[in-house]
Coordinates of C-alpha atoms and ligand atoms in Angstrom, one line a residue:
M14 CA 24.3 -9.2 -67.0
R15 CA 26.8 -7.3 -69.1
L16 CA 30.1 -6.6 -67.6
P17 CA 32.1 -3.5 -68.7
A18 CA 34.9 -4.2 -71.1
P19 CA 38.3 -4.2 -69.4
P20 CA 40.4 -1.1 -70.4
Q21 CA 42.7 -1.6 -73.3
H22 CA 46.0 -0.3 -71.9
Q23 CA 46.1 -1.0 -68.2
P24 CA 48.8 1.1 -66.5
E25 CA 51.3 -0.9 -64.4
F26 CA 50.2 -1.7 -60.9
G27 CA 51.1 1.3 -58.7
H28 CA 52.6 3.3 -61.5
D29 CA 51.8 6.6 -59.7
A30 CA 52.7 5.4 -56.1
L31 CA 55.8 6.2 -54.2
V32 CA 55.9 2.8 -52.6
V33 CA 54.8 -0.3 -54.5
C34 CA 54.8 -3.8 -53.0
D35 CA 53.5 -6.3 -55.5
N36 CA 53.0 -9.9 -54.4
L37 CA 56.0 -9.5 -52.1
V38 CA 57.4 -12.8 -50.6
R39 CA 60.1 -13.1 -48.0
I40 CA 61.0 -16.6 -46.9
Y41 CA 63.5 -17.1 -44.0
Q42 CA 65.4 -20.4 -43.8
S43 CA 66.6 -21.2 -40.4
E44 CA 67.9 -24.7 -39.4
G45 CA 66.0 -26.4 -42.2
V46 CA 62.7 -24.7 -41.2
E47 CA 61.1 -22.3 -43.6
V48 CA 59.3 -19.3 -42.3
Q49 CA 57.2 -17.3 -44.8
A50 CA 57.4 -13.9 -43.2
L51 CA 55.7 -12.2 -46.2
Q52 CA 53.3 -14.2 -48.3
G53 CA 52.4 -12.2 -51.4
L54 CA 51.9 -8.8 -49.8
D55 CA 50.4 -6.0 -51.9
L56 CA 50.7 -2.4 -50.7
L57 CA 50.7 1.0 -52.4
V58 CA 51.6 4.2 -50.6
H59 CA 51.3 7.6 -52.4
E60 CA 53.6 10.5 -52.0
G61 CA 52.7 12.6 -49.0
E62 CA 50.7 9.9 -47.2
M63 CA 51.1 8.9 -43.6
V64 CA 50.2 5.2 -43.1
A65 CA 50.1 3.3 -39.8
L66 CA 50.9 -0.5 -40.1
V67 CA 49.3 -2.7 -37.4
G68 CA 49.3 -6.4 -36.9
A69 CA 50.0 -9.2 -34.4
S70 CA 53.6 -10.0 -33.4
G71 CA 55.2 -12.1 -36.1
S72 CA 52.8 -10.9 -38.9
G73 CA 55.7 -9.6 -41.0
K74 CA 55.7 -5.8 -40.2
S75 CA 59.4 -5.5 -39.5
T76 CA 60.3 -7.8 -42.4
L77 CA 58.3 -5.4 -44.7
L78 CA 60.0 -2.3 -43.2
N79 CA 63.5 -3.9 -43.6
V80 CA 62.7 -4.6 -47.3
L81 CA 61.6 -1.0 -47.8
A82 CA 64.7 0.2 -46.1
A83 CA 66.9 -2.0 -48.3
V84 CA 68.5 -3.7 -45.4
D85 CA 66.8 -7.0 -46.4
S86 CA 65.9 -8.4 -49.9
P87 CA 62.6 -10.0 -50.8
T88 CA 62.6 -13.7 -52.0
A89 CA 60.1 -13.0 -54.8
G90 CA 57.7 -10.3 -56.0
R91 CA 58.3 -6.7 -56.7
A92 CA 59.2 -3.8 -54.4
R93 CA 59.8 -0.3 -55.7
V94 CA 60.3 3.0 -53.9
A95 CA 60.6 6.3 -55.7
G96 CA 61.6 4.5 -58.9
H97 CA 64.2 2.3 -57.2
D98 CA 63.8 -1.4 -57.7
L99 CA 64.5 -3.0 -54.3
V100 CA 64.6 -6.6 -55.6
D101 CA 68.0 -6.5 -57.4
M102 CA 69.5 -3.2 -56.6
P103 CA 73.2 -2.9 -57.3
R104 CA 75.4 -2.3 -54.2
R105 CA 76.2 1.3 -55.2
E106 CA 72.6 2.2 -55.6
Q107 CA 71.8 0.6 -52.3
V108 CA 74.2 2.9 -50.5
H109 CA 72.7 6.0 -52.2
Y110 CA 69.2 4.7 -51.5
R111 CA 69.8 4.2 -47.8
R112 CA 71.5 7.5 -47.5
H113 CA 69.2 9.8 -49.5
V114 CA 65.9 8.2 -50.4
V115 CA 64.8 6.6 -47.2
G116 CA 65.1 7.3 -43.4
F117 CA 64.7 4.6 -40.8
V118 CA 63.9 4.8 -37.1
R119 CA 64.1 1.6 -35.1
Q120 CA 62.2 0.5 -32.1
Q121 CA 65.0 0.2 -29.6
T122 CA 65.8 3.8 -28.6
A123 CA 69.4 2.9 -27.7
R124 CA 70.2 1.6 -31.1
N125 CA 69.3 4.8 -32.9
L126 CA 71.8 7.1 -31.4
V127 CA 75.6 7.3 -30.9
P128 CA 76.1 7.4 -27.1
Y129 CA 79.0 9.8 -26.8
L130 CA 77.9 12.6 -29.2
S131 CA 75.5 15.5 -28.7
A132 CA 72.1 15.5 -30.5
R133 CA 73.5 18.2 -32.9
Q134 CA 76.5 16.1 -33.7
I135 CA 74.4 13.0 -34.2
V136 CA 72.1 14.8 -36.7
D137 CA 75.2 16.2 -38.3
L138 CA 76.8 12.8 -38.9
P139 CA 74.7 11.7 -41.9
L140 CA 75.1 15.2 -43.4
S141 CA 78.8 15.1 -43.2
I142 CA 78.9 11.6 -44.6
A143 CA 76.9 12.9 -47.5
G144 CA 79.5 15.6 -48.0
R145 CA 77.3 18.7 -47.2
P146 CA 79.2 22.0 -46.6
R147 CA 79.7 23.0 -43.0
H148 CA 77.5 26.1 -42.9
E149 CA 74.6 24.2 -44.5
R150 CA 75.0 21.4 -42.0
R151 CA 74.9 23.6 -38.8
G152 CA 71.6 25.2 -39.8
R153 CA 70.1 21.9 -40.9
A154 CA 70.6 20.1 -37.6
D155 CA 69.2 23.0 -35.5
E156 CA 66.2 23.4 -37.9
L157 CA 65.3 19.7 -37.6
L158 CA 65.8 19.5 -33.9
G159 CA 63.5 22.6 -33.6
L160 CA 60.8 21.2 -35.8
L161 CA 60.7 18.0 -33.7
G162 CA 60.5 20.0 -30.4
V163 CA 63.9 18.9 -29.2
G164 CA 65.9 22.1 -29.9
H165 CA 66.7 22.3 -26.2
C166 CA 68.5 18.9 -26.5
A167 CA 71.0 20.1 -29.1
D168 CA 74.0 20.0 -26.8
R169 CA 72.9 17.0 -24.8
R170 CA 74.1 13.4 -25.2
P171 CA 71.6 10.6 -25.4
H172 CA 71.8 9.6 -21.7
E173 CA 70.9 13.2 -20.8
M174 CA 67.6 12.9 -22.6
S175 CA 64.3 11.1 -21.9
G176 CA 63.2 8.2 -24.1
G177 CA 60.8 10.4 -26.0
E178 CA 63.4 13.0 -26.7
Q179 CA 65.8 10.3 -27.9
Q180 CA 63.3 9.0 -30.4
R181 CA 62.6 12.6 -31.6
V182 CA 66.3 13.1 -32.1
A183 CA 66.4 9.7 -33.9
I184 CA 63.7 11.0 -36.3
A185 CA 65.8 14.2 -36.9
V186 CA 68.7 11.9 -37.8
A187 CA 66.6 9.9 -40.2
L188 CA 65.5 13.1 -41.9
A189 CA 68.9 14.8 -42.1
N190 CA 69.4 14.1 -45.8
A191 CA 65.7 14.9 -46.7
P192 CA 64.5 11.4 -47.6
R193 CA 61.2 11.1 -49.5
L194 CA 60.2 8.1 -47.3
L195 CA 60.5 7.9 -43.5
L196 CA 60.1 4.4 -42.0
A197 CA 59.6 3.9 -38.3
D198 CA 59.4 0.5 -36.7
E199 CA 57.4 0.7 -33.4
P200 CA 59.2 4.0 -32.6
T201 CA 56.9 4.3 -29.5
G202 CA 57.2 0.7 -28.4
E203 CA 59.3 1.3 -25.3
L204 CA 57.6 4.5 -24.3
D205 CA 54.7 5.3 -21.9
S206 CA 51.5 6.3 -23.7
E207 CA 51.9 10.1 -23.0
T208 CA 55.4 10.1 -24.4
A209 CA 54.4 7.9 -27.3
A210 CA 51.7 10.4 -28.2
E211 CA 54.4 13.2 -28.4
V212 CA 56.6 11.1 -30.6
F213 CA 53.7 10.3 -32.9
A214 CA 52.7 14.0 -33.0
A215 CA 56.3 14.7 -34.1
L216 CA 55.9 12.2 -37.0
R217 CA 52.7 13.9 -38.0
T218 CA 54.4 17.2 -38.0
V219 CA 57.1 15.8 -40.3
N220 CA 54.4 14.5 -42.6
H221 CA 52.6 17.9 -42.7
E222 CA 55.4 20.4 -42.6
L223 CA 58.0 18.6 -44.7
G224 CA 55.7 16.6 -46.9
T225 CA 57.7 13.5 -46.1
T226 CA 55.8 10.2 -46.7
V227 CA 55.7 8.3 -43.5
V228 CA 55.1 4.5 -42.9
V229 CA 55.0 3.7 -39.2
V230 CA 54.5 0.4 -37.5
T231 CA 52.6 0.6 -34.2
H232 CA 50.6 -1.7 -31.9
D233 CA 49.1 1.3 -30.2
A234 CA 45.5 1.6 -31.3
E235 CA 45.1 5.0 -29.7
V236 CA 48.0 6.3 -31.7
S237 CA 47.0 4.7 -35.0
G238 CA 43.6 6.4 -34.6
Q239 CA 45.3 9.7 -35.3
V240 CA 46.3 8.6 -38.8
A241 CA 44.2 8.9 -41.9
R242 CA 45.1 5.4 -43.1
T243 CA 45.8 2.3 -41.1
V244 CA 46.8 -0.9 -42.9
A245 CA 46.5 -4.2 -41.0
I246 CA 48.9 -7.0 -41.8
R247 CA 48.0 -10.6 -41.1
D248 CA 50.1 -13.6 -41.9
G249 CA 52.4 -11.6 -44.2
R250 CA 49.6 -10.1 -46.2
T251 CA 47.6 -6.9 -46.0
S252 CA 44.2 -7.9 -44.7
S253 CA 42.2 -4.8 -44.0
E254 CA 42.4 -1.0 -44.0
V255 CA 40.8 1.7 -42.0
L256 CA 40.4 5.2 -43.6
R257 CA 39.5 8.2 -41.5
D258 CA 38.3 11.6 -42.4
H259 CA 39.9 14.6 -40.7
A260 CA 42.1 12.4 -38.6
G261 CA 43.5 14.2 -35.7
A262 CA 41.8 17.5 -36.3
G263 CA 39.6 17.7 -33.2
G264 CA 38.9 14.0 -32.8
P265 CA 39.3 10.8 -34.6
G266 CA 36.9 11.6 -37.4
T267 CA 34.7 9.1 -39.1
A268 CA 36.3 5.8 -39.8
V269 CA 35.5 3.3 -42.5
E270 CA 37.0 -0.2 -42.5
F271 CA 37.8 -1.9 -45.8
A272 CA 38.9 -5.4 -46.6
V273 CA 41.9 -5.5 -48.9
M274 CA 41.6 -7.4 -52.2
D275 CA 44.8 -8.6 -53.7
R276 CA 45.6 -8.5 -57.4
A277 CA 44.4 -12.0 -57.9
G278 CA 41.0 -11.0 -56.4
R279 CA 41.5 -12.7 -53.0
V280 CA 39.8 -11.2 -50.0
Q281 CA 40.0 -12.3 -46.4
L282 CA 36.7 -12.6 -44.6
P283 CA 36.8 -11.6 -41.0
R284 CA 36.6 -14.5 -38.5
E285 CA 33.4 -13.1 -37.0
Y286 CA 31.7 -13.2 -40.4
R287 CA 32.8 -16.7 -41.1
E288 CA 31.7 -17.9 -37.7
A289 CA 28.3 -16.1 -37.8
L290 CA 27.3 -17.8 -41.1
D291 CA 29.4 -21.0 -40.5
L292 CA 31.3 -20.4 -43.7
T293 CA 34.0 -23.0 -44.2
R294 CA 35.9 -24.2 -47.2
R295 CA 33.4 -23.4 -50.1
V296 CA 31.1 -20.5 -50.4
R297 CA 28.6 -19.4 -53.1
L298 CA 29.4 -16.1 -54.8
A299 CA 26.8 -14.2 -56.8
L300 CA 27.2 -10.9 -58.7
A301 CA 24.4 -8.4 -58.0
E302 CA 23.9 -5.0 -59.6
D303 CA 26.2 -3.2 -57.2
H304 CA 27.6 -5.8 -54.8
V305 CA 28.8 -9.4 -54.5
Q306 CA 27.0 -11.9 -52.3
I307 CA 28.8 -14.6 -50.4
R308 CA 26.7 -17.4 -49.0
S309 CA 27.3 -20.7 -47.3
D310 CA 27.4 -23.7 -49.7
R311 CA 24.8 -25.4 -47.6
G312 CA 21.1 -24.6 -47.8
E313 CA 18.5 -24.2 -50.5
G314 CA 18.8 -24.4 -54.2
A315 CA 21.7 -26.9 -54.4
Ligands
LIG25 P1 56.6 -8.5 -36.8 O1 57.5 -7.3 -36.9 O2 55.2 -8.2 -37.4 O3 56.4 -8.9 -35.4 P2 58.6 -10.0 -38.3 O4 58.6 -9.4 -39.6 O5 59.7 -9.6 -37.3 O6 57.1 -9.7 -37.6 O7 58.6 -11.6 -38.4 C1 57.7 -12.3 -39.3 C2 58.1 -13.8 -39.2 O8 59.3 -14.0 -39.7 C3 58.1 -14.3 -37.8 O9 57.6 -15.6 -37.8 C4 59.5 -14.3 -37.4 O10 59.8 -15.3 -36.5 C5 60.2 -14.6 -38.8 N1 61.5 -14.0 -38.9 C6 61.8 -12.7 -38.9 N2 63.2 -12.5 -39.0 C7 63.7 -13.7 -39.2 C8 65.1 -14.2 -39.4 N3 66.1 -13.4 -39.5 N4 65.2 -15.6 -39.5 C9 64.2 -16.4 -39.4 N5 62.9 -16.0 -39.2 C10 62.7 -14.7 -39.1
LIG26 MG1 58.6 -6.2 -35.5

């Protein structure tokens, strides 16, 4: 069979993506023990997308978000967001990046907000640090709190708000300086499911109304079902993706699950498939007209 010739000038991996993770590795050393939190992770996110990241505890989700937020640096590989190279970013650029390019919402509601300020003052903080004029700042805080459905909390301090309201204010804070990328690490992890749905709806509003690209870590399958694209992380790698049509608009839409192939051509077969055909260390591959077969190495025609 004739294979098509490879294109002459292959554009760089993810050249048109807002977020590019290319063979990303993060190794932690603690007390002589090495933990590979990310083991060659590939991920592309395009401008305007909303992506849910799911995966077991310890699979590397927070590590990935910390790298994208530039609060942690990868050990190897490439990470780029909106043209900023996160691998060796100079200190000055790091400060600008964290302030203007990316917004970050953490899981623990308490850690996101200053306890003695009102919501309006908390949203104002990153604006005044960025040196925005006063008239612009006042309007901005109220506009964001309104968009997130917490306009009524403008004069309240965190202890006077519910957990869901606190997280929506935290999203407003993260958006204050109009970042292109909003990262949220299990923003609904400490909330009951009804409140979690409200916070998630607020993230979708941000994505629709402001066009902000959103990457949100969640373990809530119900919540991730409302997002067009869900990426599963397993052992520090992206392992599968679910894409949905018309997510959210009157039901979950049709969902198609894909395995993720990395740039070296590696694909992880689901455990059920391996067990069903007793596939172990070696398998037979065969190229057909429009698909690839994978068979056990036992059996006929050895
Ligand atoms: P997740 O957010 O998916 O639960 P993490 O990214 O927090 O996973 O962690 C991935 C792996 O890296 C885990 O095995 C975790 O124990 C380890 N890890 C995370 N942070 C550190 C650290 N600062 N030092 C050592 N190991 C860490
Ligand atoms: Mg985590």
